[in-house]
Amino acid sequence: MNVLELSEQEIVRRQSLQELRNMGIDPYPAAEFPTNAFSEDIKNEFKEEEEKREVVIAGRMMSRRVMGKASFVELQDSKGRIQVYITRDDICPGEDKALYNTVFKRLLDIGDFIGIKGFVFRTQTGEISVHAQSLTLLSKSLKPLPIVKYKDGVAYDKFDDPELRFRQRYVDLIVNDGVKDTFLKRATVVRTLRSVLDEAGYTEVETPTLQSIAGGASARPFITHFNALNIDMYMRIATELYLKRLIVGGFEGVYEIGKNFRNEGMDRNHNPEFTCMELYVQYKDYNWMMAFTEQLLEKICIAVNGSAESKVGDNVISFKAPFRRLPILDAIKEKTGYDCNGKSEDEIRAFCLEKGMEVDETMGKGKLIDELFGEFCEGTFIQPTFITDYPVEMSPLTKMHRSKPGLTERFELMVNGKELANAYSELNDPIDQEERFVDQMRLADKGDDEAMIIDKDFLRALQYGMPPTSGIGIGIDRLVMLMTGQTTIQEVLFFPQMKPEKKIPKSTAAEWAEVGVSEEWVSVFNKAGYNLVSDIKDVKAQKLQMDVCGVNKKYKLGYENPKVDDFQSYIDKANA
């Protein structure tokens, strides 16, 4: 890497790196460093009366207070932080004191990984600490960390810019308290979910991520090309149709926890790549699935939070079963006063326009009802509520309602104003299913780019016979948001999708060459703050020489400095 691309602190750290190597110290040793204790466990298990407990710990050095021959270090490991007391004569028992005086005090930096062997004790101020008897450098950090300081529980110098936090999650996890805890809770959510499903006797499976037909949901897919087969394929938008094939094949219940991909917008509640759990169980219906879902979510909330309640913003959400059940048309009537029952597509569209909604001729009856619900109802359901009995136009994979003509046996679970789960009594009539697919294709012909494509192989599977089945999809990311009190999906994804990093525009070496600047000097001009040839147009030659040659001197590049007349020539050509 060109030294001019580094900050001054980065340059100093690389110089320290070389000094360590010159001293015969490997800054990135390969040998195992076997630890036997963690910071939080040491503090929790400390007993005043016990004999000295010998420990071996390792972690990142997060702060350092040097007081002559003794120092204090704050060490951060995977479970937390602990203070380490280091004295010169303890880690350098012989005549050679370089490990303390040179390595520890001068060549080590905040962010470096070190290993400590010592014993546990309590300091005079009452803090449980480790008294170091040996110190080993385990990994040298070449970039300085942003240091967040805490006083009386208040954080100062925060690393809190969302753009930086989400793009550099590794730094976020290091310096910001609570971030790691969110992801540990996420792991608890998934672990508990899997445990409940396994205990119920259902089989975890894996289905293709690349699919020849994007089916199982109404969504816009990502398209890629499969070179070996020379065909376009889709990143899956759902696992539904493959899981149903397995029910046809004889499994009692199957589930998959995996990634889905939908080529749609990004906001506080949506990421194009998201994690979903889908479950299908034979001989069940959507009423059974509602009861099962209530119990499942209550168990997950207790596992994560110790109770059936979770606080999200100002809302305290109770996952204590049972949840409210409300048909979707009743919900619309409750919130708008308009009864969609028996209304035609044109009548519903006219009502939407009357309400100032943006709707068009491509939207069928189901899409219009969906828009009405989203506009006036969805955000109002804070406590868990099953919205049930959707119109058939909205539910192409759902069994017709057994007693309500024109409706289906489907529910969506709304929590904190957003959909968390979607479930059906699954359609297993192959003739009805084929007709529904044909209806979807008509919507596609009208311009609906989220309409489903006919999956002929799935229809063939249904023709072999699928037993009565209920299925559900639960968005894991949104579930984690609810269980951890986060209000944006980016907070529960390690690496959310981001726009490309903005780069400072710079003229090319060829463009600099046109005004007479040689290639080796381009980075020097850039370091001096002149990134574009146009940046030098209004600069006096003497100032330009001072700025550019000053960089040459400061970084000891050893280049022969151009004369003032040369700089004037660069400026004249830039203005030509």
PDB file of N, CA and C in Angstrom, residues 208-241:
ATOM      1  N   PRO A 208     -33.546 -25.606  -2.803  1.00  0.00           N
ATOM      2  CA  PRO A 208     -32.679 -24.789  -3.668  1.00  0.00           C
ATOM      3  C   PRO A 208     -32.846 -23.289  -3.446  1.00  0.00           C
ATOM      4  N   THR A 209     -31.715 -22.593  -3.482  1.00  0.00           N
ATOM      5  CA  THR A 209     -31.731 -21.130  -3.466  1.00  0.00           C
ATOM      6  C   THR A 209     -31.896 -20.590  -4.883  1.00  0.00           C
ATOM      7  N   LEU A 210     -31.289 -21.263  -5.840  1.00  0.00           N
ATOM      8  CA  LEU A 210     -31.470 -20.915  -7.249  1.00  0.00           C
ATOM      9  C   LEU A 210     -32.641 -21.721  -7.797  1.00  0.00           C
ATOM     10  N   GLN A 211     -33.627 -21.033  -8.354  1.00  0.00           N
ATOM     11  CA  GLN A 211     -34.831 -21.708  -8.825  1.00  0.00           C
ATOM     12  C   GLN A 211     -35.145 -21.272 -10.259  1.00  0.00           C
ATOM     13  N   SER A 212     -35.670 -22.212 -11.028  1.00  0.00           N
ATOM     14  CA  SER A 212     -36.014 -21.898 -12.414  1.00  0.00           C
ATOM     15  C   SER A 212     -37.285 -21.069 -12.503  1.00  0.00           C
ATOM     16  N   ILE A 213     -38.126 -21.135 -11.454  1.00  0.00           N
ATOM     17  CA  ILE A 213     -39.346 -20.336 -11.379  1.00  0.00           C
ATOM     18  C   ILE A 213     -39.399 -19.693 -10.006  1.00  0.00           C
ATOM     19  N   ALA A 214     -39.620 -18.386  -9.961  1.00  0.00           N
ATOM     20  CA  ALA A 214     -39.713 -17.679  -8.675  1.00  0.00           C
ATOM     21  C   ALA A 214     -41.137 -17.832  -8.160  1.00  0.00           C
ATOM     22  N   GLY A 215     -41.355 -18.799  -7.290  1.00  0.00           N
ATOM     23  CA  GLY A 215     -42.712 -19.064  -6.818  1.00  0.00           C
ATOM     24  C   GLY A 215     -42.813 -19.080  -5.315  1.00  0.00           C
ATOM     25  N   GLY A 216     -44.055 -19.187  -4.838  1.00  0.00           N
ATOM     26  CA  GLY A 216     -44.306 -19.296  -3.410  1.00  0.00           C
ATOM     27  C   GLY A 216     -44.644 -17.988  -2.742  1.00  0.00           C
ATOM     28  N   ALA A 217     -44.592 -16.882  -3.497  1.00  0.00           N
ATOM     29  CA  ALA A 217     -44.930 -15.577  -2.923  1.00  0.00           C
ATOM     30  C   ALA A 217     -45.166 -14.603  -4.063  1.00  0.00           C
ATOM     31  N   SER A 218     -45.751 -13.473  -3.730  1.00  0.00           N
ATOM     32  CA  SER A 218     -45.925 -12.394  -4.704  1.00  0.00           C
ATOM     33  C   SER A 218     -44.828 -11.365  -4.456  1.00  0.00           C
ATOM     34  N   ALA A 219     -43.777 -11.423  -5.266  1.00  0.00           N
ATOM     35  CA  ALA A 219     -42.640 -10.525  -5.059  1.00  0.00           C
ATOM     36  C   ALA A 219     -41.814 -10.471  -6.331  1.00  0.00           C
ATOM     37  N   ARG A 220     -41.026  -9.406  -6.467  1.00  0.00           N
ATOM     38  CA  ARG A 220     -40.144  -9.241  -7.620  1.00  0.00           C
ATOM     39  C   ARG A 220     -38.822  -9.942  -7.321  1.00  0.00           C
ATOM     40  N   PRO A 221     -38.392 -10.872  -8.196  1.00  0.00           N
ATOM     41  CA  PRO A 221     -37.188 -11.648  -7.896  1.00  0.00           C
ATOM     42  C   PRO A 221     -35.903 -11.007  -8.423  1.00  0.00           C
ATOM     43  N   PHE A 222     -34.774 -11.482  -7.907  1.00  0.00           N
ATOM     44  CA  PHE A 222     -33.472 -11.223  -8.511  1.00  0.00           C
ATOM     45  C   PHE A 222     -33.245 -12.274  -9.591  1.00  0.00           C
ATOM     46  N   ILE A 223     -32.663 -11.864 -10.702  1.00  0.00           N
ATOM     47  CA  ILE A 223     -32.420 -12.774 -11.808  1.00  0.00           C
ATOM     48  C   ILE A 223     -30.916 -12.927 -12.011  1.00  0.00           C
ATOM     49  N   THR A 224     -30.475 -14.167 -12.226  1.00  0.00           N
ATOM     50  CA  THR A 224     -29.068 -14.428 -12.499  1.00  0.00           C
ATOM     51  C   THR A 224     -28.987 -15.420 -13.653  1.00  0.00           C
ATOM     52  N   HIS A 225     -27.792 -15.655 -14.143  1.00  0.00           N
ATOM     53  CA  HIS A 225     -27.635 -16.579 -15.274  1.00  0.00           C
ATOM     54  C   HIS A 225     -26.794 -17.770 -14.850  1.00  0.00           C
ATOM     55  N   PHE A 226     -27.292 -18.954 -15.146  1.00  0.00           N
ATOM     56  CA  PHE A 226     -26.622 -20.206 -14.825  1.00  0.00           C
ATOM     57  C   PHE A 226     -25.830 -20.618 -16.065  1.00  0.00           C
ATOM     58  N   ASN A 227     -24.518 -20.402 -16.042  1.00  0.00           N
ATOM     59  CA  ASN A 227     -23.702 -20.624 -17.236  1.00  0.00           C
ATOM     60  C   ASN A 227     -23.700 -22.084 -17.681  1.00  0.00           C
ATOM     61  N   ALA A 228     -23.607 -23.014 -16.717  1.00  0.00           N
ATOM     62  CA  ALA A 228     -23.491 -24.431 -17.069  1.00  0.00           C
ATOM     63  C   ALA A 228     -24.718 -24.926 -17.825  1.00  0.00           C
ATOM     64  N   LEU A 229     -25.884 -24.406 -17.476  1.00  0.00           N
ATOM     65  CA  LEU A 229     -27.118 -24.817 -18.148  1.00  0.00           C
ATOM     66  C   LEU A 229     -27.575 -23.806 -19.196  1.00  0.00           C
ATOM     67  N   ASN A 230     -26.900 -22.665 -19.232  1.00  0.00           N
ATOM     68  CA  ASN A 230     -27.235 -21.585 -20.164  1.00  0.00           C
ATOM     69  C   ASN A 230     -28.704 -21.165 -20.050  1.00  0.00           C
ATOM     70  N   ILE A 231     -29.143 -20.968 -18.808  1.00  0.00           N
ATOM     71  CA  ILE A 231     -30.515 -20.501 -18.568  1.00  0.00           C
ATOM     72  C   ILE A 231     -30.496 -19.426 -17.488  1.00  0.00           C
ATOM     73  N   ASP A 232     -31.476 -18.542 -17.571  1.00  0.00           N
ATOM     74  CA  ASP A 232     -31.679 -17.576 -16.491  1.00  0.00           C
ATOM     75  C   ASP A 232     -32.365 -18.278 -15.325  1.00  0.00           C
ATOM     76  N   MET A 233     -31.960 -17.905 -14.115  1.00  0.00           N
ATOM     77  CA  MET A 233     -32.575 -18.471 -12.919  1.00  0.00           C
ATOM     78  C   MET A 233     -32.884 -17.343 -11.946  1.00  0.00           C
ATOM     79  N   TYR A 234     -33.655 -17.678 -10.927  1.00  0.00           N
ATOM     80  CA  TYR A 234     -34.096 -16.700  -9.947  1.00  0.00           C
ATOM     81  C   TYR A 234     -33.540 -17.049  -8.571  1.00  0.00           C
ATOM     82  N   MET A 235     -33.122 -16.027  -7.831  1.00  0.00           N
ATOM     83  CA  MET A 235     -32.881 -16.221  -6.403  1.00  0.00           C
ATOM     84  C   MET A 235     -34.252 -16.399  -5.756  1.00  0.00           C
ATOM     85  N   ARG A 236     -34.371 -17.378  -4.893  1.00  0.00           N
ATOM     86  CA  ARG A 236     -35.699 -17.716  -4.401  1.00  0.00           C
ATOM     87  C   ARG A 236     -36.331 -16.567  -3.623  1.00  0.00           C
ATOM     88  N   ILE A 237     -37.626 -16.410  -3.804  1.00  0.00           N
ATOM     89  CA  ILE A 237     -38.388 -15.424  -3.035  1.00  0.00           C
ATOM     90  C   ILE A 237     -39.117 -16.098  -1.876  1.00  0.00           C
ATOM     91  N   ALA A 238     -39.193 -17.442  -1.912  1.00  0.00           N
ATOM     92  CA  ALA A 238     -39.824 -18.212  -0.840  1.00  0.00           C
ATOM     93  C   ALA A 238     -39.424 -19.671  -1.006  1.00  0.00           C
ATOM     94  N   THR A 239     -39.573 -20.441   0.065  1.00  0.00           N
ATOM     95  CA  THR A 239     -39.255 -21.876   0.023  1.00  0.00           C
ATOM     96  C   THR A 239     -40.517 -22.734  -0.105  1.00  0.00           C
ATOM     97  N   GLU A 240     -41.670 -22.098  -0.174  1.00  0.00           N
ATOM     98  CA  GLU A 240     -42.960 -22.776  -0.033  1.00  0.00           C
ATOM     99  C   GLU A 240     -43.162 -23.949  -0.975  1.00  0.00           C
ATOM    100  N   LEU A 241     -42.989 -23.748  -2.270  1.00  0.00           N
ATOM    101  CA  LEU A 241     -43.379 -24.779  -3.225  1.00  0.00           C
ATOM    102  C   LEU A 241     -42.502 -26.018  -3.121  1.00  0.00           C
TER     103      LEU A 241
END
